XYZ file of C-alpha atoms in Angstrom:
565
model
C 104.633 123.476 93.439
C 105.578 121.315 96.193
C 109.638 120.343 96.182
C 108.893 117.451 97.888
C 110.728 113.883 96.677
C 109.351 111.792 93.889
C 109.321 108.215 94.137
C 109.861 105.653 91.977
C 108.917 102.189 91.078
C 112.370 101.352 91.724
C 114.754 103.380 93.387
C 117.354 102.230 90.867
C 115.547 104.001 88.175
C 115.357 107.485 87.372
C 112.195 109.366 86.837
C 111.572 110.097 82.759
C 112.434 113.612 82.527
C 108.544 113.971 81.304
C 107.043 112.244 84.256
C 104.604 114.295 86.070
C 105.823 114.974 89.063
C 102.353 115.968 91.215
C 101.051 112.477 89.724
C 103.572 110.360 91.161
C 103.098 111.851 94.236
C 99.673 111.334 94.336
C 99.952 107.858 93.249
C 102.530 107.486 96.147
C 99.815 108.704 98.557
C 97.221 106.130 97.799
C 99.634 103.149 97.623
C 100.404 104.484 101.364
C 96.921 104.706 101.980
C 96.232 101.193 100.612
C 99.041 99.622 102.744
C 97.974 101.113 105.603
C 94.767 99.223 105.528
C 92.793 102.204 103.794
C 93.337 105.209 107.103
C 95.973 107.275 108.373
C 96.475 110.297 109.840
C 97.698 113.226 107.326
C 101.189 113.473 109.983
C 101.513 109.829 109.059
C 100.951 109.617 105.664
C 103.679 112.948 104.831
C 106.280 110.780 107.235
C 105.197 107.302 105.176
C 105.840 109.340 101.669
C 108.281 112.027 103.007
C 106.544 114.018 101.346
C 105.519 117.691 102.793
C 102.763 118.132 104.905
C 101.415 121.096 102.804
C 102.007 118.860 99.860
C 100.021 115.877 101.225
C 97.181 118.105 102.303
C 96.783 119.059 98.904
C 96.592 115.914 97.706
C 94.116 114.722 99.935
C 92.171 117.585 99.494
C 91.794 116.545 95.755
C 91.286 113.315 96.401
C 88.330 114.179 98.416
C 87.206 116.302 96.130
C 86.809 113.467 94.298
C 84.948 111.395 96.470
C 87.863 108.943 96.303
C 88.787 109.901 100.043
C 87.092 111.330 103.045
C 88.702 113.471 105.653
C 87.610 113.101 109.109
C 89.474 115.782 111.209
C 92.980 114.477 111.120
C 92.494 111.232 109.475
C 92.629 110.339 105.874
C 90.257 107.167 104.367
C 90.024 105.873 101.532
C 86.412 105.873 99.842
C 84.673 103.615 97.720
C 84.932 105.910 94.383
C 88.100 104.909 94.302
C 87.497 101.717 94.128
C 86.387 102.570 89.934
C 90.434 102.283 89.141
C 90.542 98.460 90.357
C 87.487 98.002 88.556
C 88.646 99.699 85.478
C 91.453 96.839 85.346
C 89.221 93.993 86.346
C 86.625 94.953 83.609
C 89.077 95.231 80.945
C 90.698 91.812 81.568
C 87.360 90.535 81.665
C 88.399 87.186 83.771
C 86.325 88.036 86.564
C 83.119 87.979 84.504
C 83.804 85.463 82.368
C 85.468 82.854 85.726
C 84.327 84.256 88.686
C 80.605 82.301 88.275
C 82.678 79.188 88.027
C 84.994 80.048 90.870
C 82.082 80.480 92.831
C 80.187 77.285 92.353
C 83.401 74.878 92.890
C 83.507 76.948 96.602
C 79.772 75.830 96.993
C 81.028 72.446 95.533
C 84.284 71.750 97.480
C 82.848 73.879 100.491
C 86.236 75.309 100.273
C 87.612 79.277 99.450
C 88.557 79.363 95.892
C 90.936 81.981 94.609
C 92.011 83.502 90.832
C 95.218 84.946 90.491
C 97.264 86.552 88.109
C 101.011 87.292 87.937
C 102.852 90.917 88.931
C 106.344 91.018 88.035
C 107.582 88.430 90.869
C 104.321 88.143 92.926
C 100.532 87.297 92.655
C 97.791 89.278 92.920
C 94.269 87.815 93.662
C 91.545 89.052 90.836
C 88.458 87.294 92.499
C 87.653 85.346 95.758
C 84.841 83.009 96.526
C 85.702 82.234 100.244
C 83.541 80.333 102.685
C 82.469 81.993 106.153
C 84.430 79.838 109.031
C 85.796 80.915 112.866
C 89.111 80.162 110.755
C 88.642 81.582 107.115
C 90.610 82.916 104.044
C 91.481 86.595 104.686
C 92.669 87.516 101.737
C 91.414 90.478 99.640
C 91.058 91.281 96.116
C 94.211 93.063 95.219
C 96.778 91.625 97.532
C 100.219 91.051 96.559
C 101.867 88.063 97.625
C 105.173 87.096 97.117
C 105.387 84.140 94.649
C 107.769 81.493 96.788
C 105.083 81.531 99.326
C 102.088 80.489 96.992
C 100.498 77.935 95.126
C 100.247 80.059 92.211
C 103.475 81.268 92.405
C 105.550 78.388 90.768
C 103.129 77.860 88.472
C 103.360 81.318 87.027
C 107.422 81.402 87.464
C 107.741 78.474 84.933
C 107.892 81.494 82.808
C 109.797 83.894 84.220
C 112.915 85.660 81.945
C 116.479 85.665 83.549
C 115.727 89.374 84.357
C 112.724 88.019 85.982
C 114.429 85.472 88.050
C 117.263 88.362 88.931
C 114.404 91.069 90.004
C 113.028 88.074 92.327
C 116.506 87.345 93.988
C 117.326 90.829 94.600
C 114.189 91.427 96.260
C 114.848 88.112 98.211
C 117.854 89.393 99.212
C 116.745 93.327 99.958
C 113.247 92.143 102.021
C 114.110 88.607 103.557
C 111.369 88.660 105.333
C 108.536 89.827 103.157
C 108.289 92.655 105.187
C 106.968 94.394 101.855
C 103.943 92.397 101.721
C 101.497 93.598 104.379
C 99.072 90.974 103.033
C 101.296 88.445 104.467
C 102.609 87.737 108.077
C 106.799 87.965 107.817
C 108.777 85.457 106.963
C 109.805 83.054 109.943
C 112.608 80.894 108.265
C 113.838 79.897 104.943
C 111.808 77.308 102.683
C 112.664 73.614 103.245
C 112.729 73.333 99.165
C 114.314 75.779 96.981
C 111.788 77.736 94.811
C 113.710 76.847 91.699
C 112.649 73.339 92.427
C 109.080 73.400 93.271
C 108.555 75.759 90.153
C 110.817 72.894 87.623
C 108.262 70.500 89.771
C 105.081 72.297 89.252
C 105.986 72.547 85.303
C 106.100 68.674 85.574
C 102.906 68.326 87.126
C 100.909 70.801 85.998
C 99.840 71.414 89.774
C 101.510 73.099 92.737
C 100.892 73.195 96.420
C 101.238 75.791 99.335
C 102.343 73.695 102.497
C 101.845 76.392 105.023
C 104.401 78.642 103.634
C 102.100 81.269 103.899
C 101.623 80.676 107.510
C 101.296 78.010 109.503
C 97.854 75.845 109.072
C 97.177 76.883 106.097
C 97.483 74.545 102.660
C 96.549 75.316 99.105
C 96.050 73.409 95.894
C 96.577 75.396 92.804
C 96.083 74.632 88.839
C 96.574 76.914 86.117
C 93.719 78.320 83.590
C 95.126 78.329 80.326
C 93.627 80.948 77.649
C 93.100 80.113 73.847
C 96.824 80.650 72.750
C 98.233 78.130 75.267
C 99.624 81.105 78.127
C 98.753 80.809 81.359
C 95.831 83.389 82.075
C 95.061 83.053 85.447
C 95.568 80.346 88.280
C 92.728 78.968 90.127
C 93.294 77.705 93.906
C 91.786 75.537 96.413
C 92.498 76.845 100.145
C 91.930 75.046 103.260
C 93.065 74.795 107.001
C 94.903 71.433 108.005
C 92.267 71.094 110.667
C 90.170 69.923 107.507
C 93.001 68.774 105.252
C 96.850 68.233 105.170
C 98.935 69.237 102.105
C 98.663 65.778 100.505
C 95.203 65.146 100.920
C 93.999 68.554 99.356
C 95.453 66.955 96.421
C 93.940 63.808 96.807
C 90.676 65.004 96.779
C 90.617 67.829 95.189
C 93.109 67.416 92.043
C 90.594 65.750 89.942
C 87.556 68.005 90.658
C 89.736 70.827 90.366
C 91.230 70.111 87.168
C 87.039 69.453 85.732
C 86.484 73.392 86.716
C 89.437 74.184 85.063
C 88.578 72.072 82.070
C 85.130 74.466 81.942
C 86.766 77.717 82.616
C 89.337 76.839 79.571
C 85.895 76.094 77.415
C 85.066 79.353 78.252
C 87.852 81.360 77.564
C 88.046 80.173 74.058
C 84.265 80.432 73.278
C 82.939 83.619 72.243
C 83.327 86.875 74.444
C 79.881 88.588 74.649
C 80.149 92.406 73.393
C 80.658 94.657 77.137
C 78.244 97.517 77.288
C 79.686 101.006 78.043
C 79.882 101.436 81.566
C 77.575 104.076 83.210
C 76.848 105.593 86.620
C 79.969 105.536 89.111
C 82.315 103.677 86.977
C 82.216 105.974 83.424
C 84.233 108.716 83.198
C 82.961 111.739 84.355
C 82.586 113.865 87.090
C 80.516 110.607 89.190
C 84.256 108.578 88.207
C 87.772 108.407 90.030
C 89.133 109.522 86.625
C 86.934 112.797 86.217
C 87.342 114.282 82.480
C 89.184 117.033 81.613
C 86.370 119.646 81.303
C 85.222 118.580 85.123
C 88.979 118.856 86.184
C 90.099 122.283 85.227
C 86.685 123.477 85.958
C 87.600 122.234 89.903
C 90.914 123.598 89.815
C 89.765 127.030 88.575
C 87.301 126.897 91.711
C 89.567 125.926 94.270
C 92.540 126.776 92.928
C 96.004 125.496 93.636
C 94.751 122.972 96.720
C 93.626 120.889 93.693
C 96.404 118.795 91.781
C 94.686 118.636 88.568
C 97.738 116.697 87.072
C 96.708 113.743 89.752
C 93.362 114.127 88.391
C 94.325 113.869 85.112
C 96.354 110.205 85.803
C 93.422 108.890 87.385
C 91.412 109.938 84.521
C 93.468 107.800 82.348
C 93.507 104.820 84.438
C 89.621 104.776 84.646
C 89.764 105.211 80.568
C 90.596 101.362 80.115
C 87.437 99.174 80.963
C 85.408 96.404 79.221
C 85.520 96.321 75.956
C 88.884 98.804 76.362
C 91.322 96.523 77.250
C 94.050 97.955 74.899
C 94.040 101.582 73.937
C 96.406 104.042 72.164
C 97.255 107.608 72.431
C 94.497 108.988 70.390
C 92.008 106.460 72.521
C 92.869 107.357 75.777
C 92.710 111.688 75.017
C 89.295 110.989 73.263
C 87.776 108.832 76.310
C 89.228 111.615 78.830
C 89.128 114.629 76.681
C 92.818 115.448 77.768
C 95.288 117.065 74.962
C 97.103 114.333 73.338
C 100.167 116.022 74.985
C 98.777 116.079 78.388
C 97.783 112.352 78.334
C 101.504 111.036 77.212
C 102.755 112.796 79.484
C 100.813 110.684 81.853
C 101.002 107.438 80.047
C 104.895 107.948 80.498
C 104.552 108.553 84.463
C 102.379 105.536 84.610
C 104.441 103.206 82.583
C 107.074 104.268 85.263
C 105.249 103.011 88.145
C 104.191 100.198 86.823
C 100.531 100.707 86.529
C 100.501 100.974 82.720
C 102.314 98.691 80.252
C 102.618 99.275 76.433
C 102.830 97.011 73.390
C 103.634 98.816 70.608
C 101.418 101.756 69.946
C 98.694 100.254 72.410
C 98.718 100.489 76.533
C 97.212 98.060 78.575
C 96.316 98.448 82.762
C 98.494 95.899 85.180
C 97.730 93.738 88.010
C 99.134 96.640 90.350
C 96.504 98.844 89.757
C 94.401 97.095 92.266
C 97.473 98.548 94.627
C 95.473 101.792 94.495
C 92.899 101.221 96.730
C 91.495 97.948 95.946
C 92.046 95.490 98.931
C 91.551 97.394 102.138
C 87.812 98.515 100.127
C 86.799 95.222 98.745
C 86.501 94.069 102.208
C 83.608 96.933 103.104
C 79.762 95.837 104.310
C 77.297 97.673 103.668
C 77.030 99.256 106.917
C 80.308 100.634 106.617
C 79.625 102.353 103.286
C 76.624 103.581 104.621
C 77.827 104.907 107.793
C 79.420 108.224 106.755
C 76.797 108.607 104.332
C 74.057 108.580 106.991
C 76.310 110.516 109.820
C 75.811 113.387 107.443
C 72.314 113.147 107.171
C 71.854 113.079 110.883
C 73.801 116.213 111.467
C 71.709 117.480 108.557
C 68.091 116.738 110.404
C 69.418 116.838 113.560
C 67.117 112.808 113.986
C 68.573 109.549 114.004
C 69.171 107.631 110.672
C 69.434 103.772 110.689
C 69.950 100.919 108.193
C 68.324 97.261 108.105
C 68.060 94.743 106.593
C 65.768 91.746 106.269
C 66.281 88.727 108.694
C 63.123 86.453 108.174
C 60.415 88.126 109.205
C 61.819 90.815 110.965
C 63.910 93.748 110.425
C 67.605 93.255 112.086
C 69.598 96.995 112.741
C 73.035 96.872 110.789
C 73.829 100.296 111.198
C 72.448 103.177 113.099
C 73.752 106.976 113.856
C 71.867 108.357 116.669
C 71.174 112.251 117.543
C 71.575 113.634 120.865
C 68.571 114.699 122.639
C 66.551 114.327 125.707
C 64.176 112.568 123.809
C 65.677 110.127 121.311
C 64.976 106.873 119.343
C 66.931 104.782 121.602
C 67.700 100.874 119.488
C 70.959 99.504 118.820
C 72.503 97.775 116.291
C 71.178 94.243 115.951
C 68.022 94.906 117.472
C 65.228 93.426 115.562
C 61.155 94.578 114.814
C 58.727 92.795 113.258
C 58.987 94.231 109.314
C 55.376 94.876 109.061
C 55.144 97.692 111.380
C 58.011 99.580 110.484
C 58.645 101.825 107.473
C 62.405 99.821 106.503
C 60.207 96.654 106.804
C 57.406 97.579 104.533
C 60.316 98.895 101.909
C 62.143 95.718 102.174
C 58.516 93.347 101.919
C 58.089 95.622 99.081
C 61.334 94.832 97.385
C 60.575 91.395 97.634
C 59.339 89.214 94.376
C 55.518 88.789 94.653
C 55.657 84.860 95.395
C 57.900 85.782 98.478
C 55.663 88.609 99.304
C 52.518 86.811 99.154
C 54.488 83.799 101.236
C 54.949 85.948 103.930
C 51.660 87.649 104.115
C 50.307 84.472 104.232
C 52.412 83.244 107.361
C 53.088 86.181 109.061
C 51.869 86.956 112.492
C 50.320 90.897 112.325
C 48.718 90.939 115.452
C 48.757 94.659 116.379
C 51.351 96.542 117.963
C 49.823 100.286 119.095
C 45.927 100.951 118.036
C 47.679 102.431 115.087
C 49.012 99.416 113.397
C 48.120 98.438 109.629
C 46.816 94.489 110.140
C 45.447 91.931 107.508
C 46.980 90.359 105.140
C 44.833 92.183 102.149
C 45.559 95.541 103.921
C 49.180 95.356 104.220
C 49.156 94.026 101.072
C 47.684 96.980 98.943
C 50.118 98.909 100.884
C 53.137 97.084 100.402
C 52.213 97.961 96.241
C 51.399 101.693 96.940
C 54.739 101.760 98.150
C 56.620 99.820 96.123
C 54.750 102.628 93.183
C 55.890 105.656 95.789
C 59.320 104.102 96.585
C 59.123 105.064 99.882
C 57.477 104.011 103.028
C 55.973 106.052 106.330
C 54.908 104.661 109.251
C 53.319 107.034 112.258
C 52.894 105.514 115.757
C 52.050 102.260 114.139
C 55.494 100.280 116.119
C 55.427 102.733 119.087
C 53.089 105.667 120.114
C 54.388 108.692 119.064
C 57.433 107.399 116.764
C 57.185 108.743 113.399
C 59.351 107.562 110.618
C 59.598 107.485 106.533
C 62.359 104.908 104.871
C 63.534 104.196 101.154
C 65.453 101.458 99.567
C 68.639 100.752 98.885
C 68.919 99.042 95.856
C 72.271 96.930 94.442
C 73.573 97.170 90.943
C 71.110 94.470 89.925
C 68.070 96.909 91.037
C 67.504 94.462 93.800
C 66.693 95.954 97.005
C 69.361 95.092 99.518
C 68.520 97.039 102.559
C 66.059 100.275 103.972
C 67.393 103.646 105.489
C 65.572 105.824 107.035
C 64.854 108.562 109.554
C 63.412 108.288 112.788
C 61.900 111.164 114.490
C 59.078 111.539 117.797
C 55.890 112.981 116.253
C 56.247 116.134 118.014
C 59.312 117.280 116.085
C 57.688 117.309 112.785
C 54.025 117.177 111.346
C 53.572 114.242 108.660
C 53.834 117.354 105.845
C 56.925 118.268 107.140
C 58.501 114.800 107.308
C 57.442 114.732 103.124
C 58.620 117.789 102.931
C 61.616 118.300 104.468
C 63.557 115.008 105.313
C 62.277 112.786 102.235
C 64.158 114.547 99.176
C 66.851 114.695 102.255
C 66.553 111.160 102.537
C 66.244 109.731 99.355
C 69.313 111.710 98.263
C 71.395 110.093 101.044
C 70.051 106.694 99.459
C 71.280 107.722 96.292
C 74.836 108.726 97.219
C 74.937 105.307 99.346
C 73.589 103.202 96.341
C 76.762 105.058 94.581
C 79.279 103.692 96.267
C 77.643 100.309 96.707
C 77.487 99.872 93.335
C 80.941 101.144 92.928
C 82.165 98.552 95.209
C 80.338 95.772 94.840
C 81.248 95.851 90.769
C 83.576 92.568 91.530
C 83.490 92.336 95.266
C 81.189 90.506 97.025
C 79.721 93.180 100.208
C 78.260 91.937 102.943
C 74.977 93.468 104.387
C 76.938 94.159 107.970
């Protein structure tokens, strides 16, 4: 057991004499990790903790085990399995579901970014962004932490704060002038021009507050709070612009009133009736595909690999990813029936939790916090596709020893998002953001397969399929029938019909709506591998990489929106 120091939530606090120890540790790791932007070397990350090196290569080691965390030589990331904590708190408040549509259609409205928050201790944390694409946009991720001064949010949530509220907020005023804390944030450059305690007695008054570039400079907010069916405050909903488009004033002007409508609907929905939450399956239940594996699946790993695997950090996790829809409040007896731990085990947990902060309790029941999304959350909402893809589809390269790419569909065409290429005299030789007509290519024909039949038969119809190489599949009825064999087949193969002598098979990629999102496949020269050996060999090779990609996608894009590249 490593002797390594155990932090704490605050270092004013003691440890409870039954926290766990390894779990807090772990826990330390990923906030590390998360702060960090999601990488850093495993030197780094034992001199960010001070923990020990041999204690933070365990660590890792069972977080990869996990799938929550790759190692690449000596570099830590985070992975998007991880991401299944975040979402464990997101589906249990249920605000996301049940807002985010709204949020999303006053962005198209206002053309505007449009953020929910809710409160943590003295902060905010963001719960759901609709943002709009501009040279200068809303960075801001799912799970940051900013401090509540330098919000729009903020004043509206400290109208009720507690004195020991108010005293946490000043001593960490006083201990971190300058936000340095907050990596969401740039520092602080000088003091506010109004005292907090003013604009929050102000916002109270109003019922509105605004962020005049206290963030940083150029940037102005409008922000109204969602009230739920008791009266409290359950979220806060904000406008965010540049003051190239508006100043701090006329945000308000014209966007109180349409502001205040959305909120008006989002109340109605918050007190209508909450439609029953299935059970969540795939990537997000627990279970050996979870961040929170169960308790059979964790002693079973650390009985095969022994003491590199921190099955107490395991065991945390598992209890974190226990909470979901539906689960919002569970008690002892819950939480050691949805994980399978020993009712000891698990309070021994809950306890450590409740330490950190990631766990609160009410009465007999515990509830996740806002700082779960600390775990992970913002440095992987902000993934493409490509970039979940990528390691996925490095390994199948090494694998086959051929070059694996990823597309998607741009019109007519097929554009390149990502691509890992093999090393040989002879190579596939195309680069990201090159584009082929989709016809003639096996991604192509699985993304024209994907597509609904009245888009389908649109583009048949319009489509220019003059031939390529005497090879190439022409006609509209033609390429038709063979668009439906393989939508029925689910993959695609395509020999010499782009290029003489290029040979390649592709499958889908498919989102957690079943729609298909983007192709994958492998590319090979014709004299590598007869057309049995491509089904043969790299197909099952193939469509298991799919799978394991279509994992994490729908992992990650649970309540974050990810873009194709």
């Amino acid at each position: 057991m490593s002797t390594g120091p155990v932090p704490t939530l605050d270092p004013g606090v003691s440890a409870p004499a039954e926290a766990v120890a390894p779990l807090v540790r772990g826990i330390d790791v990923l906030r590390v990790l998360t702060d960090a932007g999601g990488t850093l070397s495993l030197s780094e990350l034992a001199r960010a903790t001070g923990l020990a090196r041999s204690t933070v290569d365990r660590i890792c080691a069972t977080l990869a085990h996990m799938g929550c965390l790759r190692l690449d030589g000596r570099d830590a990331t985070l992975a998007p399995p991880m991401m299944a904590v975040g979402n464990a708190y997101l589906g249990a408040l249920r605000l996301p579901a049940l807002l985010g549509p709204r949020a999303e259609r006053l962005a198209d409205e206002l053309d505007e970014s449009v953020s929910l928050a809710v409160p943590d201790a003295d902060g905010i944390r963001f719960i759901h962004q609709a943002t709009r694409r501009r040279a200068m946009s809303l960075s801001f991720r799912i799970g940051d932490l900013l401090p509540a001064e330098r919000t729009a949010p903020g004043p509206l949530f400290a109208g009720a704060w507690d004195e020991d509220l108010w005293e946490q907020w000043r001593a960490r005023r006083a201990a971190d002038p300058e936000d340095r804390a907050f990596p969401a944030v740039p520092p602080r450059q000088e003091a506010e021009k109004e005292p907090f305690e003013e604009r929050v007695a102000r916002a109270g008054a109003a019922g509105w507050a605004l962020d005049d570039q206290l963030i940083e400079p150029g940037l102005v907010a409008l922000a109204v709070p969602v009230r739920g069916p008791e009266g409290d405050v359950a979220c806060v909903v904000s406008v965010v612009s540049h003051t190239s488009r508006h100043t701090a004033a006329s945000l308000r002007e014209a966007m109180l009133g349409r502001l205040r409508d959305a909120v008006t609907e989002m109340e109605e929905t918050l007190r209508g009736p909450v439609p029953d939450a299935p059970a969540p399956t795939g990537p997000d239940a627990t279970g050996p595909d979870a961040t929170g594996p169960d308790a059979a699946w964790a002693a079973e790993a650390k009985q095969r690999l022994g003491r590199d695997f921190v099955e107490s950090l395991a065991r945390g996790l598992a209890v974190l990813t226990a909470f979901g829809p539906g689960r919002a409040e569970l008690n002892l007896t819950g939480i050691a029936a949805a994980t399978g731990l020993a009712r000891a085990t698990a309070r021994r947990a809950l306890i450590t939790l409740e330490h950190l902060g990631y766990v609160a309790s009410r009465g007999r029941g515990f509830r996740l916090t806002p700082r779960v999304l600390a775990l992970g959350f913002p440095p992987l909402s902000h993934l493409t596709l490509a970039e979940i893809a990528t390691p996925h589809m490095r390994a199948l390269s090494a694998e086959l020893h051929d070059s694996v790419s990823l597309t998607v569909l741009d019109g007519d065409d097929i554009r390149y998002t990502a691509r890992v290429a093999t090393s040989r005299v002879m190579s596939v030789n195309i680069s990201v953001g090159t584009r082929f007509p989709a016809f003639a290519t096996s991604m192509g024909r699985v993304l024209l397969a994907g597509l609904a039949p009245a888009e389908r038969a649109a583009f048949l119809a319009r489509a220019d399929l003059a031939p390529l190489t005497p090879r190439t599949v022409t006609g509209a009825d033609r390429l038709g029938a063979l668009l439906d064999d393989v939508r029925h087949q689910g993959h695609a193969l395509v020999d010499g019909e782009l290029e003489e002598g290029l040979r390649s098979v592709a499958v889908p990629v498919r989102d957690l709506a079943g729609q298909v999102v983007a192709a994958v496949n492998v590319a090979t020269h014709s004299s590598r591998r007869e057309l049995a050996r491509v089904t043969d060999e790299v197909l099952p090779a193939l469509l298991a990489t799919a799978s394991r990609i279509e994992a994490d996608l729908h992992v990650a894009g649970r309540f974050a929106r990810i873009p194709a590249a």
